[in-house]
Coordinates of N, CA and C in Angstrom, one line a residue:
M1 N 234.8 46.0 4.9 CA 235.8 45.0 4.4 C 235.2 43.6 4.6
T2 N 235.2 42.8 3.6 CA 234.7 41.4 3.7 C 235.8 40.4 3.7
Y3 N 235.8 39.5 4.6 CA 236.9 38.5 4.7 C 236.5 37.2 4.1
A4 N 237.4 36.7 3.2 CA 237.2 35.4 2.7 C 238.3 34.5 3.3
P5 N 237.9 33.4 4.1 CA 238.9 32.6 4.8 C 239.9 32.0 3.8
G6 N 241.2 32.1 4.2 CA 242.2 31.6 3.3 C 243.2 30.7 4.0
G7 N 243.1 30.6 5.4 CA 243.9 29.7 6.1 C 245.2 30.2 6.6
Q8 N 245.6 31.4 6.3 CA 246.9 31.9 6.7 C 247.0 32.2 8.2
G9 N 245.8 32.3 8.8 CA 245.9 32.6 10.3 C 246.1 31.3 11.1
R10 N 246.0 30.1 10.5 CA 246.1 28.9 11.2 C 247.6 28.8 11.7
G11 N 247.7 28.2 12.9 CA 249.0 28.0 13.4 C 249.5 29.1 14.3
R12 N 248.7 30.2 14.4 CA 249.1 31.3 15.3 C 248.7 31.0 16.7
P13 N 249.2 31.7 17.7 CA 248.9 31.4 19.1 C 247.4 31.5 19.3
A14 N 246.9 30.6 20.1 CA 245.5 30.6 20.5 C 245.2 31.7 21.5
A15 N 244.0 32.2 21.5 CA 243.6 33.3 22.4 C 242.3 32.9 23.0
P16 N 242.1 33.2 24.3 CA 240.9 32.8 25.0 C 239.7 33.5 24.4
V17 N 238.7 32.8 24.0 CA 237.4 33.3 23.4 C 236.3 33.0 24.3
T18 N 235.5 34.0 24.7 CA 234.3 33.8 25.5 C 233.1 34.2 24.7
V19 N 232.1 33.3 24.6 CA 230.9 33.6 23.9 C 229.9 34.0 25.0
V20 N 229.4 35.2 24.9 CA 228.4 35.7 25.9 C 227.0 35.6 25.2
M21 N 226.2 34.9 26.0 CA 224.9 34.5 25.4 C 223.7 34.8 26.4
P22 N 223.1 36.0 26.2 CA 221.9 36.3 27.1 C 220.8 35.4 26.8
T23 N 220.1 35.1 27.9 CA 218.9 34.2 27.8 C 217.7 34.7 28.6
Y24 N 216.5 34.5 28.0 CA 215.3 34.8 28.8 C 214.3 33.8 28.1
N25 N 213.9 32.8 28.9 CA 212.9 31.8 28.4 C 213.5 31.1 27.2
E26 N 214.7 30.6 27.3 CA 215.3 29.8 26.2 C 215.6 28.4 26.6
A27 N 214.7 27.8 27.5 CA 215.0 26.5 28.1 C 215.0 25.4 26.9
A28 N 214.1 25.6 25.9 CA 214.0 24.6 24.9 C 215.2 24.6 23.9
S29 N 215.8 25.8 23.7 CA 216.8 25.9 22.7 C 218.2 25.8 23.3
L30 N 218.4 26.2 24.5 CA 219.8 26.4 25.1 C 220.6 25.1 25.0
P31 N 220.1 23.9 25.4 CA 220.9 22.7 25.4 C 221.6 22.4 24.0
R32 N 220.8 22.5 23.0 CA 221.4 22.3 21.6 C 222.3 23.4 21.2
T33 N 222.0 24.6 21.5 CA 222.9 25.7 21.2 C 224.2 25.6 21.9
A34 N 224.2 25.3 23.2 CA 225.4 25.1 24.0 C 226.3 24.0 23.4
E35 N 225.6 22.9 23.0 CA 226.3 21.7 22.4 C 227.0 22.1 21.2
L36 N 226.4 22.9 20.3 CA 227.0 23.3 19.1 C 228.1 24.3 19.3
V37 N 228.0 25.2 20.2 CA 229.1 26.2 20.5 C 230.3 25.5 21.1
L38 N 230.1 24.6 22.1 CA 231.2 24.0 22.7 C 231.8 22.9 21.9
G39 N 231.2 22.5 20.8 CA 231.7 21.5 19.9 C 232.6 22.0 18.9
Q40 N 232.8 23.4 18.8 CA 233.6 24.0 17.8 C 235.1 23.9 18.1
Q41 N 235.9 23.7 17.1 CA 237.4 23.6 17.3 C 238.0 25.0 17.4
V42 N 237.7 25.6 18.6 CA 238.3 26.9 18.9 C 239.0 26.7 20.3
P43 N 240.3 26.8 20.3 CA 241.1 26.7 21.6 C 240.6 27.7 22.6
D44 N 240.6 27.2 23.9 CA 240.2 28.1 25.0 C 238.9 28.8 24.8
L45 N 237.9 28.0 24.3 CA 236.6 28.5 24.1 C 235.7 28.4 25.4
H46 N 235.0 29.4 25.8 CA 234.2 29.4 27.0 C 232.8 30.0 26.6
L47 N 231.8 29.4 27.2 CA 230.4 29.9 27.0 C 229.9 30.4 28.3
K48 N 229.5 31.7 28.3 CA 229.0 32.4 29.4 C 227.5 32.8 29.2
V49 N 226.6 32.1 29.8 CA 225.2 32.4 29.7 C 224.8 33.5 30.7
V50 N 224.1 34.5 30.3 CA 223.6 35.5 31.1 C 222.1 35.4 31.2
D51 N 221.6 34.9 32.3 CA 220.2 34.7 32.4 C 219.5 35.7 33.3
D52 N 218.4 36.3 32.7 CA 217.6 37.3 33.4 C 216.4 36.7 34.2
S53 N 216.7 35.7 35.1 CA 215.7 35.1 35.9 C 214.6 34.6 35.1
S54 N 214.9 33.8 34.1 CA 213.8 33.2 33.2 C 212.8 32.4 34.0
P55 N 211.5 32.7 33.9 CA 210.5 31.9 34.6 C 210.4 30.5 34.1
D56 N 210.9 30.2 32.9 CA 210.8 28.8 32.4 C 211.9 27.9 32.8
G57 N 212.8 28.4 33.7 CA 213.8 27.5 34.2 C 215.1 27.5 33.4
T58 N 215.3 28.5 32.5 CA 216.5 28.5 31.7 C 217.8 28.6 32.6
G59 N 217.7 29.4 33.6 CA 218.9 29.5 34.5 C 219.3 28.2 35.1
R60 N 218.3 27.4 35.6 CA 218.6 26.1 36.2 C 219.2 25.2 35.2
I61 N 218.6 25.2 33.9 CA 219.1 24.3 32.9 C 220.6 24.7 32.5
A62 N 220.8 26.0 32.5 CA 222.2 26.5 32.2 C 223.2 26.0 33.3
E63 N 222.8 26.0 34.5 CA 223.7 25.5 35.6 C 223.9 24.0 35.4
E64 N 222.9 23.3 35.0 CA 223.1 21.8 34.8 C 224.0 21.6 33.6
L65 N 223.9 22.4 32.6 CA 224.8 22.2 31.4 C 226.2 22.6 31.8
A66 N 226.4 23.6 32.6 CA 227.7 24.0 33.0 C 228.4 22.9 33.8
E67 N 227.6 22.3 34.7 CA 228.1 21.2 35.5 C 228.6 20.0 34.6
K68 N 227.8 19.8 33.6 CA 228.1 18.7 32.6 C 229.4 19.0 31.8
Y69 N 229.5 20.2 31.3 CA 230.6 20.6 30.4 C 231.9 20.9 31.2
N70 N 231.8 21.1 32.5 CA 233.0 21.4 33.3 C 233.4 20.1 34.1
A71 N 232.8 19.0 33.8 CA 233.0 17.8 34.6 C 234.4 17.2 34.5
D72 N 235.1 17.6 33.4 CA 236.5 17.1 33.1 C 237.5 18.0 33.8
G73 N 237.1 18.9 34.6 CA 238.0 19.8 35.2 C 238.3 21.1 34.5
R74 N 237.9 21.2 33.3 CA 238.1 22.4 32.5 C 236.8 23.3 32.7
R75 N 237.0 24.6 32.8 CA 235.9 25.5 33.0 C 235.5 26.0 31.6
R76 N 234.6 25.3 31.0 CA 234.2 25.6 29.6 C 232.9 26.4 29.6
M77 N 232.1 26.4 30.7 CA 230.9 27.1 30.7 C 230.6 27.7 32.1
S78 N 230.0 28.9 32.1 CA 229.6 29.5 33.3 C 228.2 30.2 33.2
V79 N 227.6 30.5 34.3 CA 226.3 31.2 34.2 C 226.3 32.4 35.1
L80 N 225.9 33.5 34.5 CA 225.7 34.8 35.3 C 224.2 35.0 35.5
H81 N 223.7 35.0 36.7 CA 222.3 35.2 37.0 C 222.0 36.7 37.3
R82 N 221.1 37.2 36.6 CA 220.6 38.6 36.9 C 219.2 38.6 37.5
V83 N 219.0 39.5 38.4 CA 217.7 39.4 39.2 C 216.5 40.0 38.4
E84 N 216.8 40.8 37.4 CA 215.7 41.4 36.7 C 216.0 41.4 35.2
K85 N 214.9 41.5 34.4 CA 215.0 41.6 32.9 C 215.0 43.1 32.6
D86 N 216.1 43.7 32.3 CA 216.1 45.1 31.9 C 216.8 45.4 30.6
G87 N 216.7 44.5 29.7 CA 217.1 44.7 28.3 C 218.3 43.9 27.9
L88 N 218.3 43.6 26.6 CA 219.4 42.8 26.0 C 220.7 43.5 26.2
G89 N 220.8 44.8 26.0 CA 222.0 45.6 26.1 C 222.6 45.5 27.4
R90 N 221.8 45.6 28.5 CA 222.3 45.5 29.8 C 222.8 44.1 30.1
A91 N 222.2 43.1 29.6 CA 222.6 41.7 29.8 C 224.0 41.5 29.1
Y92 N 224.1 42.0 27.9 CA 225.4 41.9 27.2 C 226.5 42.7 28.0
A93 N 226.2 43.9 28.4 CA 227.2 44.6 29.1 C 227.7 43.9 30.4
A94 N 226.8 43.3 31.1 CA 227.2 42.5 32.3 C 228.1 41.3 31.9
G95 N 227.6 40.6 30.9 CA 228.4 39.4 30.5 C 229.8 39.7 29.9
M96 N 229.8 40.8 29.1 CA 231.1 41.2 28.5 C 232.1 41.7 29.5
S97 N 231.6 42.4 30.5 CA 232.5 42.9 31.6 C 233.0 41.7 32.3
A98 N 232.2 40.7 32.6 CA 232.7 39.6 33.3 C 233.7 38.8 32.5
A99 N 233.4 38.7 31.2 CA 234.4 38.0 30.3 C 235.7 38.7 30.3
L100 N 235.7 40.0 30.2 CA 237.0 40.7 30.2 C 237.7 40.6 31.5
A101 N 237.0 40.6 32.6 CA 237.6 40.5 34.0 C 238.2 39.1 34.1
E102 N 237.7 38.1 33.4 CA 238.2 36.7 33.5 C 239.3 36.5 32.5
G103 N 239.7 37.5 31.7 CA 240.9 37.3 30.8 C 240.6 37.0 29.4
A104 N 239.4 37.1 28.9 CA 239.1 36.8 27.5 C 239.8 37.7 26.6
A105 N 240.4 37.2 25.6 CA 241.1 38.0 24.5 C 240.1 38.5 23.5
Y106 N 239.1 37.6 23.2 CA 238.0 37.9 22.3 C 236.7 37.6 23.0
V107 N 235.7 38.4 22.7 CA 234.3 38.2 23.3 C 233.3 38.2 22.1
V108 N 232.5 37.2 22.1 CA 231.5 37.0 21.1 C 230.1 37.3 21.6
Q109 N 229.3 38.0 20.8 CA 227.9 38.2 21.1 C 227.1 37.2 20.2
M110 N 226.3 36.4 20.9 CA 225.6 35.3 20.2 C 224.2 35.0 20.8
D111 N 223.2 34.8 20.0 CA 221.9 34.4 20.5 C 221.8 33.0 20.9
A112 N 220.9 32.7 21.8 CA 220.7 31.3 22.3 C 219.7 30.5 21.5
D113 N 219.0 31.2 20.5 CA 217.9 30.5 19.8 C 218.2 29.7 18.6
G114 N 219.5 29.6 18.3 CA 220.0 28.9 17.1 C 220.0 29.6 15.8
S115 N 219.7 30.9 15.9 CA 219.7 31.7 14.6 C 221.1 32.0 14.1
H116 N 222.1 32.0 15.0 CA 223.5 32.3 14.7 C 224.2 31.0 14.5
P117 N 224.9 30.8 13.4 CA 225.6 29.5 13.1 C 226.9 29.4 14.0
A118 N 226.9 28.4 14.9 CA 228.1 28.2 15.8 C 229.3 27.8 14.9
E119 N 229.1 27.1 13.8 CA 230.2 26.7 13.0 C 231.0 27.9 12.4
A120 N 230.4 29.1 12.5 CA 231.2 30.3 12.0 C 232.2 30.8 13.0
L121 N 232.2 30.3 14.2 CA 233.1 30.8 15.2 C 234.6 30.6 14.9
P122 N 235.0 29.4 14.4 CA 236.4 29.3 13.9 C 236.8 30.3 12.9
R123 N 235.9 30.5 11.9 CA 236.2 31.5 10.8 C 236.3 32.9 11.4
M124 N 235.5 33.2 12.3 CA 235.5 34.6 12.9 C 236.8 34.8 13.6
L125 N 237.3 33.8 14.4 CA 238.6 34.0 15.1 C 239.7 34.1 14.1
E126 N 239.7 33.3 13.1 CA 240.7 33.3 12.0 C 240.7 34.7 11.4
A127 N 239.6 35.2 11.1 CA 239.5 36.5 10.4 C 240.0 37.6 11.4
A128 N 239.7 37.5 12.6 CA 240.2 38.5 13.6 C 241.7 38.6 13.7
I129 N 242.3 37.4 13.8 CA 243.7 37.3 13.9 C 244.4 37.7 12.6
E130 N 243.9 37.1 11.5 CA 244.5 37.4 10.2 C 244.5 38.9 9.8
A131 N 243.4 39.5 10.0 CA 243.3 40.9 9.7 C 243.6 41.9 10.8
D132 N 244.0 41.4 11.9 CA 244.2 42.2 13.1 C 243.0 43.1 13.4
A133 N 241.8 42.5 13.3 CA 240.6 43.3 13.4 C 240.1 43.3 14.9
G134 N 239.6 44.5 15.2 CA 239.0 44.7 16.5 C 237.6 44.2 16.6
L135 N 236.9 44.0 15.4 CA 235.5 43.6 15.4 C 235.3 42.7 14.1
V136 N 234.8 41.5 14.3 CA 234.4 40.7 13.2 C 232.9 40.5 13.3
I137 N 232.2 40.8 12.2 CA 230.7 40.7 12.1 C 230.3 39.5 11.3
G138 N 229.4 38.7 11.9 CA 228.8 37.6 11.1 C 227.6 38.3 10.3
S139 N 227.8 38.5 9.1 CA 227.0 39.4 8.3 C 226.0 38.7 7.4
R140 N 224.8 39.2 7.4 CA 223.7 38.7 6.5 C 223.8 39.5 5.1
Y141 N 224.5 40.6 5.1 CA 224.3 41.5 3.9 C 225.6 41.7 3.2
V142 N 226.6 40.8 3.3 CA 227.7 40.8 2.4 C 227.5 39.6 1.4
A143 N 228.3 39.6 0.4 CA 228.2 38.5 -0.6 C 228.4 37.1 0.1
G144 N 227.4 36.3 -0.1 CA 227.4 34.9 0.5 C 226.6 34.9 1.8
G145 N 226.2 36.0 2.3 CA 225.3 36.0 3.5 C 223.9 35.9 3.1
S146 N 223.0 35.5 4.0 CA 221.6 35.3 3.7 C 220.7 35.2 4.9
L147 N 219.4 35.3 4.7 CA 218.4 35.1 5.7 C 217.6 33.8 5.4
D148 N 217.1 33.2 6.4 CA 216.3 32.0 6.2 C 215.1 32.2 5.3
E149 N 214.9 31.2 4.5 CA 213.8 31.3 3.5 C 212.4 31.4 4.2
E150 N 212.3 31.0 5.5 CA 211.1 31.0 6.2 C 210.7 32.5 6.6
W151 N 211.7 33.4 6.5 CA 211.3 34.8 6.8 C 210.4 35.2 5.6
G152 N 209.3 35.9 5.9 CA 208.5 36.4 4.9 C 209.1 37.7 4.3
W153 N 208.5 38.1 3.2 CA 209.1 39.2 2.5 C 209.1 40.5 3.3
H154 N 208.0 40.6 4.2 CA 207.8 41.8 5.0 C 208.9 41.8 6.1
R155 N 209.3 40.7 6.7 CA 210.3 40.7 7.7 C 211.7 41.0 7.1
K156 N 211.9 40.4 5.9 CA 213.2 40.7 5.2 C 213.3 42.2 4.8
A157 N 212.2 42.7 4.4 CA 212.2 44.2 4.0 C 212.4 45.0 5.2
L158 N 211.7 44.7 6.4 CA 211.9 45.5 7.6 C 213.3 45.4 8.1
S159 N 213.9 44.2 8.0 CA 215.3 44.0 8.5 C 216.3 44.9 7.6
K160 N 216.1 44.8 6.3 CA 217.0 45.6 5.4 C 216.8 47.1 5.6
F161 N 215.5 47.5 5.8 CA 215.2 48.9 6.0 C 215.9 49.4 7.3
A162 N 215.7 48.6 8.4 CA 216.3 49.0 9.7 C 217.8 49.1 9.6
N163 N 218.4 48.2 8.9 CA 219.9 48.2 8.7 C 220.3 49.4 7.9
G164 N 219.6 49.7 6.8 CA 220.0 50.8 5.9 C 219.7 52.1 6.6
Y165 N 218.6 52.2 7.4 CA 218.3 53.4 8.1 C 219.4 53.8 9.1
A166 N 219.9 52.8 9.9 CA 220.9 53.1 10.9 C 222.2 53.4 10.2
R167 N 222.6 52.8 9.1 CA 223.8 53.1 8.4 C 223.8 54.5 7.9
T168 N 222.6 54.9 7.3 CA 222.5 56.2 6.7 C 222.6 57.3 7.7
V169 N 221.8 57.1 8.8 CA 221.7 58.2 9.8 C 223.1 58.4 10.5
L170 N 223.8 57.3 10.7 CA 225.1 57.3 11.4 C 226.3 57.5 10.5
G171 N 226.1 57.3 9.2 CA 227.2 57.5 8.3 C 228.2 56.3 8.3
T172 N 227.8 55.1 8.7 CA 228.7 54.0 8.9 C 228.5 53.1 7.7
H173 N 228.7 53.6 6.5 CA 228.5 52.8 5.3 C 229.7 51.7 5.1
Q174 N 230.7 51.8 5.9 CA 231.8 50.8 5.8 C 231.3 49.5 6.4
I175 N 230.2 49.5 7.1 CA 229.7 48.3 7.7 C 228.4 47.9 7.0
S176 N 228.3 46.7 6.4 CA 227.2 46.3 5.7 C 226.0 45.9 6.6
D177 N 226.3 45.3 7.7 CA 225.3 44.8 8.6 C 225.5 45.4 10.0
I178 N 225.1 46.6 10.2 CA 225.3 47.3 11.5 C 224.4 46.8 12.6
T179 N 223.2 46.2 12.2 CA 222.3 45.7 13.1 C 222.5 44.3 13.5
A180 N 223.6 43.7 13.0 CA 223.9 42.3 13.3 C 224.1 42.0 14.7
G181 N 223.7 40.8 15.2 CA 223.8 40.5 16.6 C 224.9 39.4 16.8
F182 N 225.5 38.9 15.8 CA 226.5 37.9 15.9 C 227.9 38.5 15.6
T183 N 228.6 38.9 16.7 CA 229.9 39.6 16.5 C 231.0 39.1 17.4
M184 N 232.2 39.3 17.0 CA 233.4 38.9 17.8 C 234.2 40.2 18.0
W185 N 234.5 40.5 19.3 CA 235.2 41.7 19.7 C 236.5 41.4 20.3
R186 N 237.5 42.2 20.0 CA 238.8 42.1 20.6 C 238.7 42.8 22.0
A187 N 239.4 42.3 23.0 CA 239.2 42.8 24.3 C 239.5 44.3 24.5
D188 N 240.6 44.7 23.8 CA 241.0 46.1 24.0 C 240.0 47.1 23.4
V189 N 239.2 46.6 22.4 CA 238.2 47.5 21.8 C 237.0 47.6 22.7
L190 N 236.6 46.5 23.3 CA 235.5 46.6 24.3 C 235.9 47.4 25.5
T191 N 237.1 47.3 25.9 CA 237.6 48.1 27.1 C 237.5 49.6 26.7
A192 N 238.0 49.9 25.5 CA 238.0 51.3 25.1 C 236.6 51.9 25.0
V193 N 235.7 51.1 24.4 CA 234.3 51.6 24.2 C 233.6 51.8 25.6
D194 N 233.9 50.9 26.5 CA 233.2 50.9 27.9 C 231.7 50.6 27.7
V195 N 231.4 49.4 27.7 CA 230.0 49.0 27.4 C 229.0 49.5 28.4
H196 N 229.4 49.8 29.6 CA 228.5 50.3 30.6 C 228.1 51.8 30.4
S197 N 228.9 52.4 29.5 CA 228.6 53.8 29.2 C 227.5 54.0 28.1
L198 N 227.1 52.9 27.5 CA 226.2 53.0 26.4 C 224.8 53.3 26.9
D199 N 224.0 54.0 26.1 CA 222.7 54.4 26.4 C 221.6 53.3 26.1
S200 N 221.9 52.5 25.2 CA 220.9 51.5 24.7 C 220.7 50.4 25.7
A201 N 219.4 50.1 25.9 CA 219.1 48.9 26.8 C 218.7 47.7 26.0
G202 N 218.1 47.9 24.8 CA 217.6 46.8 24.0 C 218.5 46.5 22.8
Y203 N 217.8 46.1 21.7 CA 218.6 45.6 20.6 C 219.4 46.7 19.9
S204 N 219.1 47.9 20.1 CA 219.9 49.0 19.6 C 221.3 49.1 20.2
F205 N 221.5 48.3 21.3 CA 222.9 48.2 21.8 C 223.9 47.8 20.7
Q206 N 223.4 46.9 19.8 CA 224.3 46.4 18.8 C 224.8 47.5 17.9
V207 N 223.9 48.4 17.6 CA 224.2 49.5 16.7 C 225.1 50.5 17.4
E208 N 224.8 50.9 18.6 CA 225.5 51.9 19.4 C 227.0 51.4 19.6
L209 N 227.1 50.1 19.9 CA 228.4 49.6 20.2 C 229.3 49.6 19.0
K210 N 228.8 49.2 17.8 CA 229.5 49.3 16.6 C 229.9 50.7 16.2
F211 N 228.9 51.6 16.3 CA 229.1 53.0 16.0 C 230.3 53.6 16.8
K212 N 230.3 53.4 18.1 CA 231.4 54.0 18.9 C 232.7 53.3 18.6
A213 N 232.7 52.0 18.3 CA 234.0 51.4 18.0 C 234.6 51.9 16.7
V214 N 233.7 52.1 15.7 CA 234.2 52.7 14.4 C 234.7 54.1 14.6
R215 N 234.0 54.9 15.4 CA 234.5 56.3 15.7 C 235.8 56.2 16.4
G216 N 236.1 55.2 17.1 CA 237.4 55.1 17.8 C 238.5 54.5 16.9
G217 N 238.2 54.2 15.6 CA 239.2 53.7 14.7 C 239.3 52.2 14.6
C218 N 238.3 51.5 15.1 CA 238.4 50.1 15.1 C 238.4 49.5 13.7
Q219 N 239.2 48.5 13.4 CA 239.3 47.8 12.2 C 238.1 46.8 12.2
V220 N 237.3 46.8 11.1 CA 236.1 45.9 11.1 C 236.2 45.0 9.9
V221 N 235.9 43.7 10.1 CA 235.8 42.7 9.1 C 234.5 42.0 9.1
E222 N 233.9 41.7 8.0 CA 232.6 41.0 7.9 C 232.8 39.7 7.2
I223 N 232.2 38.6 7.8 CA 232.2 37.3 7.1 C 230.7 37.0 6.9
P224 N 230.5 36.3 5.8 CA 229.1 35.9 5.4 C 228.6 34.8 6.3
I225 N 227.3 34.9 6.8 CA 226.6 33.9 7.5 C 225.2 33.7 7.0
R226 N 224.6 32.6 7.3 CA 223.2 32.4 7.0 C 222.5 32.5 8.3
F227 N 221.6 33.5 8.4 CA 220.8 33.7 9.6 C 219.6 32.8 9.6
E228 N 219.5 31.9 10.5 CA 218.4 30.9 10.6 C 217.2 31.4 11.3
E229 N 216.1 30.9 11.0 CA 214.8 31.1 11.8 C 214.9 30.3 13.1
R230 N 214.5 30.9 14.2 CA 214.6 30.2 15.5 C 213.6 29.0 15.4
T231 N 213.9 27.9 16.0 CA 213.1 26.7 16.0 C 212.3 26.5 17.3
E232 N 212.7 27.2 18.3 CA 212.0 27.1 19.6 C 211.8 28.5 20.2
G233 N 210.8 28.7 21.0 CA 210.5 30.0 21.7 C 210.0 31.0 20.7
V234 N 209.9 32.3 21.3 CA 209.3 33.4 20.5 C 210.3 34.6 20.6
S235 N 210.2 35.5 19.6 CA 211.0 36.6 19.6 C 210.7 37.6 20.8
K236 N 211.8 38.2 21.3 CA 211.6 39.2 22.4 C 211.5 40.6 21.9
M237 N 211.4 40.8 20.6 CA 211.3 42.2 20.1 C 209.9 42.8 20.4
S238 N 209.9 43.8 21.3 CA 208.7 44.4 21.6 C 208.6 45.8 20.9
L239 N 207.4 46.4 21.0 CA 207.2 47.7 20.4 C 208.2 48.7 21.0
G240 N 208.4 48.6 22.3 CA 209.3 49.5 23.0 C 210.7 49.4 22.5
T241 N 211.2 48.2 22.2 CA 212.6 48.0 21.7 C 212.6 48.5 20.2
Q242 N 211.6 48.4 19.5 CA 211.6 48.9 18.1 C 211.7 50.4 18.1
I243 N 210.9 51.0 19.0 CA 211.0 52.5 19.1 C 212.4 52.9 19.5
E244 N 213.0 52.3 20.5 CA 214.3 52.6 20.9 C 215.3 52.4 19.8
S245 N 215.1 51.4 19.0 CA 216.0 51.1 17.9 C 216.0 52.2 16.8
A246 N 214.8 52.8 16.7 CA 214.6 53.9 15.7 C 215.2 55.2 16.2
M247 N 215.1 55.4 17.5 CA 215.6 56.7 18.1 C 217.1 56.8 18.4
I248 N 217.7 55.6 18.8 CA 219.1 55.7 19.1 C 220.0 56.2 18.0
P249 N 219.9 55.8 16.8 CA 220.7 56.4 15.7 C 220.6 58.0 15.6
L250 N 219.4 58.5 15.8 CA 219.2 59.9 15.8 C 219.8 60.6 16.9
R251 N 219.7 60.0 18.1 CA 220.4 60.6 19.3 C 221.9 60.6 19.1
L252 N 222.4 59.5 18.6 CA 223.9 59.4 18.4 C 224.4 60.4 17.4
R253 N 223.6 60.6 16.3 CA 224.0 61.6 15.3 C 224.0 63.0 15.9
R254 N 222.9 63.3 16.6 CA 222.9 64.7 17.2 C 224.0 64.9 18.2
R255 N 224.3 63.9 19.0 CA 225.4 64.0 20.1 C 226.7 64.2 19.5
Y256 N 227.1 63.4 18.4 CA 228.4 63.4 17.9 C 228.6 64.4 16.8
R257 N 227.6 65.1 16.4 CA 227.8 66.1 15.3 C 227.8 67.5 15.8
R258 N 227.7 67.7 17.2 CA 227.7 69.0 17.8 C 229.1 69.6 17.6

């Protein structure tokens, strides 16, 4: 289902929204990304950075930013420090669990490198409330969605192949962008899925989480976004995470078709 904003959701009661943002060596990009996120017109918006002991000082910078954005007495930003780097999925699970424990009604997965458009956050919340959706996906592969022109044809082809592969293996054709990393989850859906029960440690966490939510009857909405090329830092996609991303859909298919 693709959502086209119409404005009917405006005026409804606000709900606490926490953006969970894992970081590892994102010192150069985090200040600007935090500014963009916390500048959005979303009531009760909170940014939670989950830092895996970045050697470039990202954790320290995150604490300084939190002090800055909390100076008016409102708790707008917090930092969760983890002692080791054991995968994007584990970082998200820790941050999401903390957000739920703190009373978030909606939890957003978002990258720190600027590739996800912060200005889409109000549209995502509007879509979630209007459609009573448990999951809103910022999608590259619905009408109006796109990838940055700086991506070469081979990267675009690989991205589309990985997305199509996961959708085909898992039978989740109702989702156009199952590998998307920019998502908004309703709290009850995350609680039901139990993020700590997921097998994926790396990027395939995104696929496994969506798959289990859909199996549980979650209503999904996709809104178009433009996925930007990162301007700072380097990609964390290793050969190991690529292999895991290829294997997880097969494991899930075997497990749930027995």
